[in-house]
């Protein structure tokens, strides 16, 4: 009898219950929120390279096409590109039984360490355009979307790219659910000049691609969750750092975890100004013009909150 139960739970039909995924644009506080929530005694966090995002697990076990920037201080950094160069939109059609079994088994053995009394938590911004695929693997997942105001996010991306001078970003702007792609910067001057003239590349096309990235990723998350609205909560970075106790309590309640007193000393309210000196007046004006509608959706400007943010929590 025990072997039969074990086969049902941990064999082909293994199911990890209600894993928690932190998604959103890169440079929006996904790491800060992930690290904070990971101190809850009821969860086990993914630790895969880089910084817990676990690209290796998603690519090996989930056959996921995702790109990411590596950790420049880590021995695995290599050329700076973590995973694939491309970061494709994926849906439930990209899921099969082998992928489901492999991802659940990976989490059971490598994250939970076979302790089903804990819940998995994973931070992965590059799943933000793959939520149908994610739910195809983990149908009862809890999705925590963190959004940060557009201007500080753009400024933070400028700082990140200064730390990775060997990389260029490609933005597939025509896709419905895009994510940033990564490429190594060409060494010959002729190729560099061509990249520098192309509007879909950074640094060549300028930092305005990050505004479009902010608009499309943040609105695309709720669009992918149609029919699964009860599995999505959206919080703002600014509320996390200004009202941490209320915001974290709401997330814990939504995730159906026991209440917990988090340490909040590391949540600083002044980080929005950290990189804003990198923004020119022209770029600030572009942010104000091109992100206006989406900023209204998430309550950053006066206006009606849109149905595109059905899970938005405002403390």
Coordinates of C-alpha atoms in Angstrom, one line a residue:
X1 CA 0.0 0.0 0.0
X2 CA 2.8 2.4 0.9
X3 CA 4.5 1.8 -2.4
X4 CA 1.3 2.4 -4.3
X5 CA 0.8 5.7 -2.5
X6 CA 4.4 6.7 -3.1
X7 CA 4.1 5.9 -6.8
X8 CA 1.0 8.0 -7.1
X9 CA 2.5 11.0 -5.2
X10 CA 6.1 10.9 -6.4
X11 CA 6.1 9.1 -9.7
X12 CA 4.4 10.0 -12.9
X13 CA 1.5 11.7 -11.1
X14 CA 3.6 13.7 -8.7
X15 CA 2.0 17.1 -8.0
X16 CA 3.7 20.0 -6.2
X17 CA 0.9 21.8 -4.5
X18 CA 0.3 25.6 -4.9
X19 CA 3.8 26.8 -5.7
X20 CA 4.3 30.6 -5.6
X21 CA 5.9 32.5 -8.4
X22 CA 7.1 36.1 -8.3
X23 CA 6.9 37.7 -11.7
X24 CA 7.1 41.2 -13.2
X25 CA 9.6 43.3 -15.2
X26 CA 13.2 42.9 -14.3
X27 CA 14.5 45.7 -12.0
X28 CA 11.1 46.0 -10.4
X29 CA 11.8 44.5 -7.0
X30 CA 11.3 40.8 -7.8
X31 CA 14.5 39.9 -6.0
X32 CA 13.6 42.0 -3.0
X33 CA 10.2 40.5 -2.7
X34 CA 11.4 37.0 -3.3
X35 CA 14.1 37.2 -0.7
X36 CA 11.7 38.7 1.8
X37 CA 8.9 36.1 1.2
X38 CA 11.5 33.3 1.3
X39 CA 12.1 33.9 5.0
X40 CA 8.6 32.5 5.7
X41 CA 9.0 29.1 7.4
X42 CA 6.3 27.6 5.2
X43 CA 8.2 28.0 1.9
X44 CA 11.3 26.6 0.3
X45 CA 12.9 28.9 -2.3
X46 CA 14.6 28.0 -5.5
X47 CA 18.3 28.6 -5.4
X48 CA 19.4 28.0 -9.0
X49 CA 21.7 30.4 -10.9
X50 CA 21.4 33.3 -11.0
X51 CA 20.1 34.7 -7.7
X52 CA 17.4 32.0 -7.3
X53 CA 15.8 32.4 -10.6
X54 CA 16.7 28.9 -11.6
X55 CA 17.1 29.3 -15.3
X56 CA 18.9 26.0 -15.4
X57 CA 16.0 24.1 -13.9
X58 CA 13.5 25.7 -16.2
X59 CA 15.5 25.0 -19.3
X60 CA 16.6 21.5 -18.4
X61 CA 13.3 20.2 -16.8
X62 CA 10.8 22.6 -18.4
X63 CA 12.3 22.9 -21.9
X64 CA 11.8 26.6 -21.5
X65 CA 13.0 29.1 -24.0
X66 CA 14.1 31.9 -21.7
X67 CA 17.0 34.4 -21.7
X68 CA 18.5 36.2 -18.7
X69 CA 21.5 38.2 -17.7
X70 CA 23.9 36.3 -15.5
X71 CA 25.5 37.5 -12.2
X72 CA 28.7 39.3 -13.1
X73 CA 30.3 38.3 -9.8
X74 CA 29.6 34.5 -10.3
X75 CA 31.9 32.0 -11.7
X76 CA 29.2 30.9 -14.1
X77 CA 28.9 34.3 -15.7
X78 CA 30.7 33.4 -18.9
X79 CA 29.5 35.6 -21.8
X80 CA 26.9 37.2 -19.6
X81 CA 23.9 35.5 -21.2
X82 CA 22.1 33.1 -18.9
X83 CA 20.1 30.5 -20.8
X84 CA 19.1 31.2 -24.4
X85 CA 19.5 34.4 -26.4
X86 CA 15.8 34.4 -27.0
X87 CA 13.0 34.7 -24.5
X88 CA 9.8 33.4 -26.2
X89 CA 6.2 33.7 -25.3
X90 CA 5.0 30.2 -24.3
X91 CA 1.6 28.8 -23.7
X92 CA -0.1 25.6 -22.5
X93 CA 0.5 24.2 -26.0
X94 CA 4.2 24.0 -25.1
X95 CA 3.6 21.7 -22.2
X96 CA 3.5 17.9 -22.3
X97 CA 3.4 15.1 -19.7
X98 CA 7.2 14.7 -19.7
X99 CA 7.7 18.4 -18.9
X100 CA 5.1 18.3 -16.1
X101 CA 6.6 15.2 -14.5
X102 CA 10.2 16.5 -14.8
X103 CA 9.4 20.0 -13.3
X104 CA 7.4 18.6 -10.4
X105 CA 10.1 16.0 -9.7
X106 CA 12.8 18.7 -9.9
X107 CA 11.0 20.8 -7.3
X108 CA 10.3 17.8 -5.1
X109 CA 13.9 16.6 -5.0
X110 CA 16.0 19.7 -5.5
X111 CA 13.9 22.4 -3.8
X112 CA 11.6 20.8 -1.3
X113 CA 14.2 18.2 -0.5
X114 CA 11.3 15.7 -0.4
X115 CA 9.5 17.7 2.3
X116 CA 5.9 18.1 1.1
X117 CA 5.2 20.2 4.2
X118 CA 6.7 23.2 2.5
X119 CA 5.6 25.2 -0.5
X120 CA 8.0 26.1 -3.4
X121 CA 8.6 29.8 -4.1
X122 CA 10.4 30.9 -7.3
X123 CA 11.3 34.4 -8.6
X124 CA 11.5 34.5 -12.4
X125 CA 10.8 37.7 -14.4
X126 CA 11.3 35.7 -17.6
X127 CA 8.1 33.7 -16.9
X128 CA 6.1 37.0 -17.2
X129 CA 5.3 36.3 -20.8
X130 CA 4.8 32.5 -20.3
X131 CA 2.0 32.3 -17.7
X132 CA -0.1 29.9 -19.8
X133 CA 2.9 27.6 -20.0
X134 CA 3.5 28.0 -16.2
X135 CA -0.2 27.2 -15.4
X136 CA 0.0 24.2 -17.7
X137 CA 2.7 22.8 -15.5
X138 CA 1.4 24.0 -12.1
X139 CA -2.3 24.6 -12.5
X140 CA -2.9 25.7 -8.9
X141 CA 0.1 28.1 -8.8
X142 CA -0.1 31.4 -7.0
X143 CA 1.2 34.3 -9.1
X144 CA 2.6 37.4 -7.3
X145 CA 3.1 40.2 -9.8
X146 CA 5.2 43.2 -8.6
X147 CA 5.2 46.4 -10.6
X148 CA 7.5 49.3 -10.0
X149 CA 6.9 52.8 -11.5
X150 CA 8.3 53.2 -15.0
X151 CA 10.9 55.9 -14.5
X152 CA 13.0 54.2 -11.7
X153 CA 12.8 50.9 -13.5
X154 CA 14.2 52.4 -16.7
X155 CA 16.9 54.1 -14.8
X156 CA 17.8 50.8 -13.1
X157 CA 18.1 49.1 -16.5
X158 CA 20.5 51.7 -17.7
X159 CA 22.7 51.0 -14.6
X160 CA 22.5 47.2 -15.3
X161 CA 23.5 47.5 -18.9
X162 CA 26.5 49.7 -17.8
X163 CA 27.6 46.6 -15.8
X164 CA 27.4 44.3 -18.9
X165 CA 29.2 46.2 -21.7
X166 CA 29.6 43.0 -23.7
X167 CA 25.8 42.6 -24.2
X168 CA 23.1 44.1 -26.4
X169 CA 19.4 43.8 -25.9
X170 CA 16.9 43.1 -28.6
X171 CA 13.3 44.0 -28.1
X172 CA 10.7 42.1 -30.2
X173 CA 8.3 45.0 -30.1
X174 CA 5.8 43.5 -32.6
X175 CA 5.0 40.5 -30.4
X176 CA 1.8 40.4 -28.2
X177 CA 3.7 39.1 -25.2
X178 CA 7.4 40.0 -25.6
X179 CA 10.4 39.7 -23.3
X180 CA 13.9 41.0 -23.7
X181 CA 16.4 39.0 -25.8
X182 CA 20.1 39.1 -25.3
X183 CA 23.0 39.0 -27.7
X184 CA 26.8 39.4 -27.5
X185 CA 28.0 42.7 -28.8
X186 CA 29.8 42.3 -32.1
X187 CA 33.4 43.1 -32.1
X188 CA 33.8 44.6 -35.6
X189 CA 33.0 48.3 -35.9
X190 CA 30.8 47.8 -39.0
X191 CA 28.4 45.4 -37.2
X192 CA 28.4 47.7 -34.1
X193 CA 27.4 50.6 -36.2
X194 CA 24.5 48.7 -37.7
X195 CA 23.3 47.7 -34.2
X196 CA 23.6 51.3 -33.1
X197 CA 21.3 52.4 -35.9
X198 CA 18.5 49.8 -35.2
X199 CA 15.6 51.0 -33.1
X200 CA 14.9 47.5 -31.6
X201 CA 18.3 47.2 -30.0
X202 CA 19.8 48.7 -26.8
X203 CA 22.0 50.7 -26.7
X204 CA 21.5 51.4 -30.4
X205 CA 17.8 52.2 -30.3
X206 CA 18.0 54.1 -27.1
X207 CA 16.4 53.5 -23.7
X208 CA 12.9 54.0 -24.9
X209 CA 12.6 50.3 -25.5
X210 CA 12.5 49.9 -21.7
X211 CA 9.4 52.0 -21.6
X212 CA 7.7 49.8 -24.0
X213 CA 9.0 46.7 -22.1
X214 CA 7.4 48.2 -18.9
X215 CA 4.1 48.8 -20.6
X216 CA 3.7 45.5 -22.4
X217 CA 5.0 43.1 -19.7
X218 CA 3.0 44.7 -16.9
X219 CA -0.3 44.7 -18.9
X220 CA 0.4 41.4 -20.5
X221 CA 0.5 39.5 -17.2
X222 CA -3.2 40.1 -16.4
X223 CA -4.1 39.4 -20.0
X224 CA -2.6 36.0 -19.8
X225 CA -4.4 35.3 -16.5
X226 CA -7.9 35.7 -17.9
X227 CA -10.0 32.9 -16.4
X228 CA -7.4 32.5 -13.6
X229 CA -7.9 35.9 -11.9
X230 CA -8.1 34.4 -8.4
X231 CA -4.6 33.1 -8.8
X232 CA -3.1 36.5 -9.4
X233 CA -2.2 39.3 -7.0
X234 CA -0.5 42.5 -8.1
X235 CA 1.4 44.7 -5.7
X236 CA 3.4 47.9 -6.2
X237 CA 7.1 48.1 -5.2
X238 CA 6.4 51.5 -3.7
X239 CA 3.7 50.0 -1.4
X240 CA 6.0 47.1 -0.4
X241 CA 8.7 49.5 0.9
X242 CA 6.3 52.2 2.3
X243 CA 3.7 49.9 3.9
X244 CA 5.6 46.6 4.2
X245 CA 3.6 45.0 7.0
X246 CA 0.2 45.5 5.3
X247 CA 1.5 44.5 1.9
X248 CA 3.3 41.4 3.1
X249 CA 0.3 40.4 5.2
X250 CA -1.9 40.7 2.1
X251 CA 0.4 38.5 0.0
X252 CA 0.7 35.9 2.8
X253 CA -3.1 35.8 3.0
X254 CA -3.5 35.5 -0.7
X255 CA -0.9 32.7 -0.9
X256 CA -2.8 30.8 1.9
X257 CA 0.2 30.8 4.2
X258 CA 0.2 31.1 8.0
X259 CA 0.7 34.6 9.2
X260 CA 4.3 35.6 9.8
X261 CA 6.2 38.6 11.2
X262 CA 8.8 39.4 8.5
X263 CA 11.9 41.4 9.2
X264 CA 11.4 44.7 7.2
X265 CA 14.6 46.6 8.1
X266 CA 16.0 46.0 4.7
X267 CA 13.0 47.6 2.9
X268 CA 14.1 51.1 2.1
X269 CA 11.8 53.9 0.8
X270 CA 14.5 56.0 -0.9
X271 CA 15.7 53.6 -3.6
X272 CA 13.6 55.2 -6.4
X273 CA 16.2 57.9 -6.7
X274 CA 19.2 55.6 -6.8
X275 CA 19.8 55.7 -10.6
X276 CA 17.6 58.6 -11.7
X277 CA 20.7 60.7 -12.5
X278 CA 21.1 58.6 -15.6
X279 CA 17.9 59.9 -17.1
X280 CA 18.1 62.8 -19.5
X281 CA 15.3 65.3 -19.6
X282 CA 14.3 63.9 -23.0
X283 CA 14.0 60.4 -21.6
X284 CA 12.0 61.6 -18.6
X285 CA 9.6 63.3 -21.1
X286 CA 9.3 60.1 -23.1
X287 CA 8.5 58.1 -19.9
X288 CA 5.8 60.6 -19.0
X289 CA 4.3 60.5 -22.4
X290 CA 4.5 56.8 -23.4
X291 CA 3.7 55.2 -20.0
X292 CA 0.9 57.6 -19.1
X293 CA -2.0 55.2 -19.7
X294 CA -0.4 52.2 -18.1
X295 CA 0.7 54.3 -15.1
X296 CA -3.0 55.1 -14.6
X297 CA -3.9 51.4 -14.7
X298 CA -1.6 50.8 -11.7
X299 CA -2.6 53.9 -9.8
X300 CA 0.6 55.9 -10.4
X301 CA -1.4 58.8 -11.9
X302 CA -5.0 60.0 -11.3
X303 CA -7.5 58.1 -13.3
X304 CA -9.7 55.0 -13.1
X305 CA -8.0 51.7 -12.3
X306 CA -8.5 49.6 -15.4
X307 CA -9.8 46.0 -15.5
X308 CA -6.3 45.2 -16.8
X309 CA -5.2 45.2 -13.2
X310 CA -7.9 43.1 -11.5
X311 CA -5.6 41.8 -8.8
X312 CA -4.0 45.1 -7.8
X313 CA -3.7 45.5 -4.1
X314 CA -3.4 49.0 -2.7
X315 CA -2.8 49.2 1.1

